Amino acid sequence: MARLWPVLKSRISYLAAAALLLMFALMAIFGPMLYPHGIPQGSQFYAPPSWRYPLGTDYAGASVLAEIIVGSRYVLFVAALAACFTMAIGVIVGLASGYVGGLTDTVLMRVTDFILTIPTYPLLIVIAAVVKISGPIPMAILLSINGWGGMARAVRSMVLSLKRRDFVEAARSLELGNGHIVGRQILPLIMPYVIMHLILAVTSSIYGEVGLFFLGLVPIQGTNWGVMLNFAFSASGAIYVPSSVFYLMAPVGAIVLVQIGSVTFTKALDEVFNPQISAL
Amino acid sequence: MVRRLGTAVLMIFLVVTFTFFLLRLMPGNPTLIEYHLLLKQGDSPQAALQYVNALYGVNIHSPLFLQYLSYLGDLAHGNLGTSVLYPNTTVLSLVAAALPWTVFSVGLALTVSAIFGILMGTVAGFKRNGLVDTLLTPVATVLSGIPNYLTGTVFLFVFAVVLAWLPQSGAYGVGVRPGFNVPFLGSVFVHAALPVVSYAVTQFGGWYLLMKSSTASTLGQEFIVGARSRGLTSSQVIYRYVMPNSLLPLFTNFVLAIGFMFGGSVFVESIFSYPGLGYLLNQAVSNRDYSTMEGLFLIITVAVIVSNLAADLAYIKLDPRISGEDVL
């Protein structure tokens, strides 16, 4: 952590990315509190931006900025939860597969290959159509259902190479126990990689999540960015009205900003964890 | 080789089994829900059973294992059941009608994005920190991560609604007669333009970044230094030595992308109401047409598995340095 600040300071884009992510996090945590009486309603539909409605109003005259802010909590909370699930499954499967080896390895890797082969979106869509998804936790579980394969493979190959290092051999000859070796010797060396990919996993969870809401495949509760896109296409027909530009582009812009922030911040983390790479 | 083939067949079998049980064992089993709904509406158990049977091709009172066997038997005969959404139409014929549109649009997008990405990526990898590298690398990094439903939404809004240059939906105009004639083909390309560009823009970033890093790593190899020291010009080195070697690792990605774009077509085709596999899947899901949904999911997944297999097998042929044993 102490090395993070100098790296962030070294480039303005890193600082901007960190600020952007921080802003979205704060927005998700405190944003809904800004609107205790619900989303402000104006009388004009698709009003252009003004002081009262900085991003204009939607098809019913509601403030678009307020919808984005209120909607961020569900989107980001579920995506963060899904990313944690994805990473946890990936790390556990990868550790078990690489460290235990043998039959466990074969079975786990076959399952991983199978998961990696099934195309993500059709799988999410079919499951969402059959199982009633309600609430953030089932949604997060659904989103993490086949994202962990790549992580499991990467962790496995790292464990395989770490297992043969001198310090692990030494720990083993001291009979420190498997729990100690995995938890204290191997896991800390994998963590930087996991943290970097955690942020990228959040963005890919956002895509799946917003996509499912977009197609209207999960029950709609309140507003969020995917619901806004869905309404733009179906209920309100905003997509076919040129004056709806701010309503339509607001969720698109929010998602793209999260994406840019995540990619750039991950690059900064990469420099922190692997200083030799940044020299290239 | 035989083992790889066996794995693919096993995977297809697993997917079939998975799809079958997904629809029947999940807490929200649609056949049972439908059955109980009909009973509540006052249908006799006999009529309700018959209706569900006709709708899903499932006899809910027969043991699951027997249902599974008859399902496998039907599949072996190429019978995917009949659609609920379009009565008297087999799922297979629906798929056959939708498949050409997806193959056409996805294939065109893949080709266009790969060609542009590879050309630009080679230039950027060859001239690090040059004009192309400085300008395109940040753009490609962002594009490669953006989901295609966002580019699709933006393109639909800008080019079909606000500017009204291109049609909003469908695969060809209402007035044209399908066949091998100029108005029809023109209409097909005009209607495919926005979906194709929506895929291609998001795919481009990935190709560009891959090719850039692949070119950069090929440049460091000894045979390139050797070619240069023999006094060959830059373009000779690029076309004869760098490109063939840096393209090789991209080949696998290309074949894999074919499979995965089938899956990604759900969003773009739904946005543009483009009558391909993805649109059909969305229609089936929103209209609770489970037999079509099941059949489509199966076909998309099998396409992915087969393209994985093709990628592995072709790679052995393309790169003599890799023996069959390495891949398998």
XYZ file of C-alpha atoms in Angstrom:
608
model
C 0.000 0.000 0.000
C 2.861 2.350 0.825
C 4.103 1.950 -2.726
C 0.728 2.800 -4.242
C 0.899 6.537 -3.678
C 4.221 7.212 -5.503
C 2.984 5.219 -8.507
C -0.354 7.059 -8.578
C 1.473 10.367 -8.305
C 3.764 9.484 -11.210
C 1.017 9.789 -13.802
C -1.956 12.082 -13.964
C -4.044 9.347 -15.621
C -3.483 7.010 -12.641
C -4.583 9.709 -10.232
C -7.655 10.438 -12.342
C -8.540 6.730 -12.481
C -8.218 6.364 -8.716
C -10.361 9.454 -8.192
C -12.950 8.133 -10.641
C -13.254 4.775 -8.891
C -13.379 6.468 -5.502
C -16.144 8.722 -6.774
C -18.217 5.769 -7.999
C -17.690 3.961 -4.697
C -18.811 7.005 -2.707
C -21.738 7.443 -5.070
C -22.896 3.886 -4.462
C -22.515 4.184 -0.682
C -23.885 7.678 -0.041
C -25.650 8.549 -3.309
C -29.148 7.294 -2.476
C -29.057 9.338 0.769
C -28.995 12.505 -1.335
C -32.541 11.795 -2.427
C -34.510 10.912 0.720
C -37.796 11.810 -0.951
C -37.251 9.768 -4.072
C -36.059 10.883 -7.460
C -36.882 14.556 -8.195
C -39.649 14.918 -10.754
C -39.977 17.794 -13.196
C -42.890 18.533 -15.455
C -40.971 18.537 -18.733
C -40.086 15.285 -20.562
C -36.584 14.924 -21.982
C -35.600 18.366 -20.697
C -32.090 19.471 -21.664
C -29.485 19.803 -18.875
C -30.095 22.614 -16.418
C -28.951 23.511 -12.901
C -31.872 21.651 -11.429
C -31.411 18.610 -13.674
C -27.707 18.460 -14.607
C -28.261 15.547 -17.030
C -31.741 16.555 -18.109
C -34.921 14.569 -17.431
C -36.243 11.220 -18.671
C -39.456 10.133 -20.405
C -41.453 10.836 -17.254
C -39.711 14.034 -16.267
C -37.489 12.464 -13.578
C -33.927 13.696 -13.045
C -31.502 11.509 -15.025
C -28.537 12.319 -12.776
C -30.535 11.246 -9.734
C -31.443 7.976 -11.457
C -27.787 7.291 -12.257
C -26.734 8.047 -8.670
C -29.508 6.051 -7.025
C -29.067 3.219 -9.530
C -25.324 2.941 -8.932
C -25.747 1.278 -5.534
C -27.438 -1.882 -6.772
C -25.241 -2.198 -9.888
C -21.932 -1.676 -8.109
C -22.812 -3.606 -4.956
C -23.915 -6.687 -6.888
C -20.927 -6.442 -9.244
C -18.483 -6.162 -6.338
C -20.131 -9.105 -4.589
C -20.052 -11.164 -7.781
C -16.386 -10.312 -8.294
C -15.585 -11.481 -4.738
C -17.430 -14.768 -5.334
C -15.665 -15.248 -8.659
C -12.240 -14.653 -7.134
C -12.936 -16.820 -4.089
C -14.036 -19.796 -6.191
C -11.175 -19.289 -8.638
C -8.533 -19.090 -5.903
C -9.867 -22.061 -3.947
C -10.173 -24.273 -7.032
C -6.762 -23.144 -8.332
C -5.040 -23.698 -4.972
C -6.604 -27.110 -4.476
C -5.832 -28.155 -8.020
C -2.242 -26.973 -8.032
C -1.277 -27.879 -4.482
C -2.983 -31.236 -4.053
C -2.432 -32.409 -7.620
C -3.208 -35.940 -8.761
C -6.822 -36.962 -9.201
C -8.129 -33.758 -7.548
C -6.214 -31.739 -10.115
C -7.533 -33.756 -13.051
C -11.144 -33.574 -11.906
C -11.053 -29.863 -11.014
C -9.364 -28.906 -14.282
C -11.873 -30.897 -16.318
C -14.677 -29.038 -14.568
C -12.858 -25.749 -15.187
C -12.453 -26.527 -18.895
C -16.125 -27.359 -19.087
C -17.085 -24.073 -17.415
C -14.733 -22.112 -19.664
C -16.241 -23.683 -22.773
C -19.873 -22.760 -22.108
C -20.557 -19.312 -23.601
C -21.218 -16.862 -20.755
C -24.171 -14.807 -21.933
C -26.375 -17.628 -23.240
C -25.737 -19.510 -19.990
C -26.683 -16.508 -17.841
C -29.771 -15.902 -19.964
C -30.979 -19.488 -19.840
C -30.456 -19.768 -16.080
C -32.103 -16.389 -15.458
C -35.075 -17.563 -17.519
C -35.536 -20.754 -15.496
C -34.617 -19.660 -11.968
C -36.385 -16.695 -10.427
C -33.541 -14.355 -9.514
C -34.468 -11.894 -6.807
C -32.227 -9.915 -4.523
C -28.568 -9.037 -4.801
C -27.033 -12.279 -3.510
C -28.669 -14.726 -5.955
C -27.850 -12.230 -8.711
C -24.188 -12.136 -7.656
C -24.031 -15.935 -7.515
C -25.500 -16.145 -11.011
C -22.942 -13.663 -12.357
C -20.011 -15.519 -10.817
C -21.181 -18.886 -12.094
C -18.776 -19.162 -14.980
C -16.344 -16.290 -14.549
C -13.998 -18.158 -12.214
C -12.488 -20.533 -14.779
C -9.707 -18.248 -15.982
C -8.754 -17.344 -12.407
C -8.611 -21.002 -11.365
C -6.272 -21.833 -14.263
C -3.985 -18.868 -13.547
C -3.782 -19.602 -9.809
C -3.114 -23.266 -10.506
C -0.150 -22.525 -12.753
C 1.274 -20.060 -10.220
C 0.923 -22.607 -7.424
C 2.620 -25.259 -9.555
C 5.692 -23.086 -9.978
C 5.692 -21.784 -6.376
C 5.417 -25.314 -5.002
C 8.914 -26.134 -6.210
C 10.563 -23.011 -4.793
C 13.141 -23.382 -2.035
C 11.144 -21.637 0.669
C 8.189 -23.963 0.192
C 10.486 -27.002 0.255
C 12.038 -25.581 3.415
C 8.639 -25.068 5.044
C 7.699 -28.592 4.128
C 10.887 -30.081 5.572
C 10.153 -28.172 8.782
C 6.772 -29.937 8.771
C 4.863 -26.680 9.061
C 1.695 -28.284 7.755
C -0.252 -27.770 4.552
C -2.443 -25.050 6.036
C 0.577 -22.990 6.929
C 2.311 -23.533 3.600
C -0.741 -22.631 1.536
C -1.969 -19.821 3.762
C 1.301 -18.197 4.789
C 3.762 -19.064 2.035
C 1.835 -19.407 -1.217
C -1.303 -17.287 -0.847
C 0.498 -13.993 -0.053
C 2.467 -14.305 -3.291
C -0.715 -14.854 -5.293
C -2.682 -12.044 -3.674
C -1.343 -9.165 -5.838
C -2.534 -10.980 -8.934
C -5.911 -11.677 -7.323
C -6.420 -8.049 -6.262
C -5.599 -6.762 -9.753
C -8.053 -9.125 -11.334
C -10.694 -8.426 -8.722
C -11.140 -4.941 -10.157
C -11.406 -6.274 -13.712
C -13.881 -8.893 -12.488
C -16.071 -6.087 -11.145
C -16.314 -4.554 -14.617
C -17.101 -7.838 -16.324
C -19.779 -8.505 -13.684
C -21.271 -5.097 -14.449
C -21.569 -6.100 -18.121
C -23.365 -9.328 -17.367
C -25.599 -7.680 -14.813
C -26.557 -4.653 -16.890
C -27.006 -6.961 -19.893
C -29.516 -9.138 -18.043
C -31.500 -6.095 -16.927
C -31.194 -4.669 -20.420
C -32.879 -7.709 -21.952
C -35.419 -7.637 -19.124
C -34.568 -11.141 -17.936
C -34.386 -10.410 -14.217
C -37.236 -8.945 -12.164
C -36.926 -5.183 -11.983
C -36.697 -3.694 -8.494
C -36.167 0.037 -8.353
C -33.944 1.717 -10.853
C -30.443 0.899 -12.021
C -28.348 1.456 -15.131
C -29.521 -1.706 -16.859
C -33.161 -0.951 -16.094
C -32.694 2.515 -17.578
C -31.405 0.978 -20.829
C -34.237 -1.550 -20.824
C -36.853 1.186 -20.398
C -35.207 3.220 -23.123
C -35.797 0.328 -25.519
C -39.115 -1.073 -24.390
C -41.509 0.862 -22.177
C -40.632 4.438 -23.032
C -39.294 4.052 -26.571
C -36.675 6.672 -25.720
C -34.224 5.119 -28.155
C -36.454 6.219 -31.031
C -36.706 9.842 -29.869
C -33.688 12.055 -30.656
C -34.344 14.392 -27.709
C -33.749 11.562 -25.227
C -30.003 11.762 -25.817
C -29.040 12.515 -22.196
C -31.297 9.864 -20.726
C -29.888 7.280 -23.117
C -26.232 8.214 -22.922
C -26.100 8.631 -19.126
C -25.990 4.887 -18.245
C -23.707 4.202 -21.239
C -21.344 6.939 -20.046
C -21.403 5.696 -16.452
C -20.457 2.158 -17.510
C -17.703 3.368 -19.846
C -16.273 5.592 -17.086
C -16.156 2.667 -14.649
C -14.444 0.617 -17.352
C -11.805 3.281 -18.105
C -11.175 3.856 -14.409
C -10.785 0.132 -13.707
C -8.444 -0.581 -16.608
C -6.196 2.379 -15.817
C -6.166 1.718 -12.080
C -5.299 -1.937 -12.716
C -2.355 -0.760 -14.794
C -1.200 1.368 -11.852
C -1.543 -1.618 -9.501
C 0.484 -3.668 -11.973
C 3.283 -1.125 -11.655
C 3.073 -1.289 -7.880
C 3.222 -5.082 -7.721
C 5.601 -5.699 -10.639
C 7.997 -2.732 -10.740
C 10.210 -4.414 -13.357
C 7.372 -4.459 -15.922
C 6.856 -0.723 -15.831
C 10.461 -0.214 -16.930
C 9.624 -1.730 -20.317
C -5.910 -36.562 -31.364
C -8.378 -39.281 -30.473
C -8.334 -38.159 -26.856
C -9.050 -34.563 -27.834
C -11.963 -35.739 -29.954
C -13.215 -37.831 -27.050
C -13.088 -34.817 -24.727
C -15.159 -32.782 -27.166
C -17.779 -35.530 -27.468
C -17.873 -35.892 -23.685
C -18.360 -32.138 -23.296
C -21.242 -32.114 -25.760
C -22.814 -34.970 -23.836
C -22.371 -33.055 -20.559
C -23.955 -29.936 -22.040
C -26.924 -31.971 -23.269
C -27.363 -33.495 -19.836
C -26.896 -30.159 -18.113
C -29.519 -28.456 -20.302
C -31.966 -31.284 -19.781
C -31.735 -31.254 -16.018
C -31.524 -27.467 -15.773
C -35.017 -27.208 -17.184
C -36.458 -30.005 -15.071
C -34.766 -29.944 -11.701
C -34.510 -26.234 -11.014
C -36.740 -24.845 -8.245
C -38.769 -22.958 -10.787
C -39.434 -25.983 -12.998
C -41.462 -24.395 -15.799
C -43.340 -27.548 -16.743
C -44.645 -28.074 -13.216
C -45.507 -24.394 -12.817
C -47.474 -24.521 -16.058
C -49.195 -27.711 -14.939
C -50.270 -26.292 -11.585
C -51.295 -23.029 -13.202
C -53.613 -24.913 -15.550
C -55.072 -26.901 -12.657
C -55.786 -23.655 -10.819
C -57.475 -22.258 -13.898
C -59.904 -25.123 -13.615
C -58.532 -27.528 -16.226
C -58.883 -31.206 -15.475
C -55.585 -32.950 -14.610
C -55.962 -34.918 -17.827
C -56.233 -31.823 -20.030
C -53.504 -29.992 -18.157
C -51.180 -32.944 -18.558
C -51.910 -33.161 -22.250
C -51.310 -29.450 -22.720
C -47.983 -29.483 -20.887
C -47.006 -32.575 -22.805
C -47.704 -30.874 -26.111
C -46.050 -27.641 -25.043
C -42.787 -28.982 -23.727
C -42.706 -32.463 -25.174
C -42.431 -33.616 -21.586
C -44.562 -36.117 -19.744
C -44.190 -34.833 -16.192
C -45.487 -37.994 -14.590
C -43.028 -40.357 -16.196
C -39.762 -40.973 -14.305
C -37.045 -38.422 -14.984
C -34.631 -41.041 -16.213
C -37.062 -42.239 -18.877
C -37.695 -38.627 -19.923
C -33.946 -38.189 -20.246
C -33.580 -41.292 -22.400
C -36.360 -40.249 -24.752
C -34.808 -36.768 -24.952
C -31.453 -38.287 -25.921
C -33.190 -40.492 -28.462
C -34.913 -37.493 -30.042
C -31.635 -35.583 -30.159
C -29.879 -38.460 -31.869
C -32.495 -38.191 -34.617
C -31.898 -34.436 -34.887
C -35.244 -33.727 -33.276
C -35.066 -30.665 -31.021
C -38.801 -30.515 -30.453
C -41.412 -28.052 -31.638
C -41.578 -24.359 -30.876
C -44.234 -22.940 -28.571
C -43.897 -19.422 -29.882
C -44.340 -20.423 -33.521
C -46.822 -23.324 -33.515
C -46.257 -26.188 -35.921
C -42.640 -25.163 -36.471
C -39.794 -27.393 -35.400
C -36.996 -25.825 -33.403
C -34.565 -27.150 -35.976
C -36.206 -25.216 -38.800
C -36.242 -22.032 -36.700
C -32.530 -22.462 -36.069
C -31.897 -23.180 -39.741
C -33.665 -19.946 -40.694
C -31.784 -17.860 -38.126
C -28.318 -19.359 -38.536
C -27.367 -17.766 -41.906
C -27.990 -14.246 -40.549
C -25.806 -14.765 -37.511
C -23.039 -16.452 -39.512
C -23.119 -13.638 -42.065
C -23.096 -10.703 -39.635
C -20.775 -12.240 -37.076
C -18.416 -13.554 -39.740
C -18.221 -10.213 -41.526
C -17.608 -8.374 -38.248
C -14.932 -10.820 -37.210
C -13.126 -10.526 -40.546
C -13.262 -6.737 -40.660
C -12.174 -6.258 -37.045
C -9.391 -8.840 -37.325
C -7.961 -7.313 -40.513
C -7.954 -3.757 -39.131
C -6.765 -4.823 -35.703
C -3.941 -6.951 -37.089
C -2.716 -4.272 -39.525
C -2.781 -1.492 -36.940
C -1.384 -3.767 -34.245
C 1.569 -4.711 -36.434
C 2.380 -1.061 -37.080
C 2.064 -0.212 -33.383
C 4.194 -3.163 -32.333
C 6.849 -2.345 -34.926
C 7.052 1.332 -34.030
C 6.630 1.485 -30.290
C 5.642 4.978 -29.126
C 5.047 5.968 -32.761
C 1.961 7.831 -33.932
C -0.299 4.769 -34.272
C 0.815 3.354 -30.921
C 0.284 6.606 -29.028
C -3.113 7.311 -30.559
C -4.672 3.868 -30.824
C -3.422 1.977 -27.773
C -5.509 3.873 -25.187
C -8.546 3.773 -27.493
C -8.140 0.040 -28.105
C -7.698 -0.647 -24.388
C -11.038 0.975 -23.618
C -12.836 -0.510 -26.652
C -11.654 -4.039 -25.933
C -13.508 -3.971 -22.626
C -16.776 -2.349 -23.645
C -19.755 -4.688 -24.026
C -21.221 -4.724 -27.539
C -24.709 -3.800 -26.359
C -23.392 -0.347 -25.447
C -21.809 0.278 -28.850
C -24.971 -1.146 -30.418
C -27.173 1.248 -28.446
C -25.031 4.245 -29.339
C -24.873 3.323 -33.045
C -28.603 2.661 -33.252
C -29.369 5.994 -31.635
C -26.885 8.068 -33.631
C -27.065 6.521 -37.105
C -30.555 5.060 -37.280
C -32.578 7.463 -35.115
C -30.946 10.887 -34.995
C -29.295 10.916 -38.417
C -31.641 8.289 -39.900
C -28.973 7.163 -42.369
C -29.464 3.456 -41.788
C -32.447 1.206 -40.985
C -33.294 0.517 -37.336
C -34.225 -3.133 -37.517
C -34.634 -6.269 -39.583
C -32.332 -8.055 -41.980
C -33.693 -6.607 -45.233
C -36.286 -4.092 -46.383
C -40.004 -4.799 -46.598
C -40.303 -4.190 -50.331
C -37.446 -6.327 -51.604
C -37.842 -9.886 -52.815
C -35.369 -12.337 -51.228
C -33.183 -13.914 -53.860
C -30.023 -13.278 -55.766
C -30.812 -9.777 -57.004
C -29.151 -6.395 -56.522
C -31.887 -4.640 -54.459
C -32.041 -7.575 -52.038
C -28.282 -7.866 -51.577
C -27.985 -4.104 -51.182
C -30.733 -4.114 -48.582
C -29.036 -6.963 -46.726
C -25.757 -5.065 -46.476
C -27.442 -1.806 -45.439
C -29.360 -3.619 -42.693
C -26.287 -5.523 -41.532
C -24.099 -2.412 -41.374
C -24.929 -1.278 -37.829
C -24.914 -4.720 -36.160
C -21.638 -5.572 -37.903
C -19.986 -2.292 -36.880
C -21.251 -2.744 -33.294
C -19.458 -6.087 -33.048
C -16.421 -4.963 -35.005
C -15.702 -1.862 -32.926
C -15.626 -3.813 -29.666
C -13.615 -6.652 -31.232
C -11.068 -4.391 -32.880
C -9.442 -3.395 -29.576
C -8.737 -6.999 -28.662
C -7.148 -7.852 -32.018
C -5.076 -4.691 -31.977
C -3.667 -5.292 -28.486
C -2.990 -8.973 -29.154
C -1.192 -8.289 -32.424
C 0.809 -5.464 -30.909
C 2.182 -7.579 -28.103
C 2.701 -10.550 -30.400
C 4.655 -8.407 -32.891
C 6.721 -6.860 -30.114
C 7.716 -10.261 -28.778
C 8.520 -11.632 -32.271
C 10.756 -8.620 -32.954
C 13.004 -9.559 -30.071
C 13.796 -12.990 -31.538
C 17.143 -13.897 -33.074
C 15.920 -14.762 -36.562
C 14.597 -11.215 -36.953
C 17.961 -9.783 -35.964
C 19.492 -12.214 -38.466
C 17.156 -11.120 -41.267
C 17.934 -7.503 -40.586
C 21.665 -8.082 -40.499
C 21.435 -9.638 -43.969
C 20.393 -6.179 -45.183
C 16.700 -6.883 -45.889
C 14.475 -3.827 -45.961
C 12.023 -3.135 -43.165
C 8.979 -4.103 -45.237
C 10.589 -7.392 -46.302
C 11.326 -8.171 -42.671
C 7.780 -7.331 -41.660
C 5.944 -9.293 -44.346
C 8.222 -12.329 -44.574
C 9.419 -12.780 -41.024
C 7.504 -10.775 -38.432
C 3.899 -11.120 -39.566
C 3.758 -14.868 -40.220
C 5.308 -15.591 -36.843
C 3.313 -13.114 -34.836
C 0.043 -14.115 -36.535
C 0.394 -17.712 -35.421
C -0.663 -17.235 -31.785
C -3.642 -15.143 -32.976
C -5.031 -17.984 -35.020
C -6.358 -19.787 -31.941
C -8.040 -16.584 -30.795
C -9.682 -16.199 -34.179
C -11.309 -19.608 -34.085
C -12.328 -19.155 -30.457
C -13.820 -15.758 -31.264
C -16.127 -17.377 -33.820
C -17.663 -19.498 -31.098
C -17.903 -16.736 -28.563
C -19.446 -14.237 -30.939
C -22.346 -16.621 -31.381
C -22.962 -16.213 -27.677
C -22.458 -12.452 -27.752
C -24.930 -12.020 -30.579
C -27.887 -12.057 -28.165
C -27.549 -8.383 -27.294
C -26.697 -6.854 -30.652
C -29.326 -8.871 -32.513
C -31.953 -7.947 -29.938
C -31.082 -4.256 -30.215
C -31.425 -4.245 -33.996
C -34.164 -6.935 -34.137
C -31.775 -8.790 -36.434
C -33.315 -12.238 -37.037
C -30.319 -14.388 -36.067
C -29.720 -16.978 -33.345
C -29.280 -14.400 -30.572
C -32.528 -12.612 -31.390
C -34.307 -15.948 -31.516
C -32.875 -16.868 -28.106
C -34.075 -13.593 -26.629
C -37.531 -14.093 -28.188
C -37.705 -17.641 -26.879
C -36.710 -16.603 -23.371
C -39.078 -13.649 -23.125
C -41.968 -15.740 -24.439
C -41.135 -18.721 -22.242
C -40.623 -20.922 -25.280
C -38.532 -23.466 -23.414
C -38.033 -26.027 -26.147
C -36.617 -23.397 -28.515
C -34.472 -21.992 -25.732
C -33.111 -25.423 -24.907
C -32.366 -26.221 -28.542
C -30.667 -22.888 -29.178
C -28.511 -23.078 -26.080
C -27.441 -26.542 -27.129
C -26.570 -25.451 -30.659
C -24.626 -22.363 -29.558
C -22.635 -24.371 -27.030
C -21.908 -27.147 -29.493
C -20.672 -24.497 -31.959
C -18.248 -23.254 -29.315
C -17.010 -26.750 -28.482
C -16.526 -27.625 -32.148
C -14.615 -24.412 -32.838
C -12.371 -25.107 -29.833
C -11.638 -28.507 -31.284
C -11.012 -27.072 -34.755
C -8.619 -24.488 -33.288
C -6.553 -27.128 -31.523
C -6.394 -29.454 -34.515
C -5.573 -26.731 -37.033
C -2.855 -25.353 -34.799
C -0.927 -28.603 -34.987
C -0.995 -28.382 -38.778
C -0.026 -24.690 -38.866
C 2.884 -24.691 -36.480
C 5.354 -27.502 -37.167
C 7.191 -26.710 -33.929
C 4.218 -28.007 -31.965
C 3.603 -31.722 -31.977
C 0.204 -33.230 -31.423
C 1.249 -34.247 -27.916
C 1.711 -30.658 -26.720
C -1.823 -29.610 -27.447
C -3.583 -32.699 -26.220
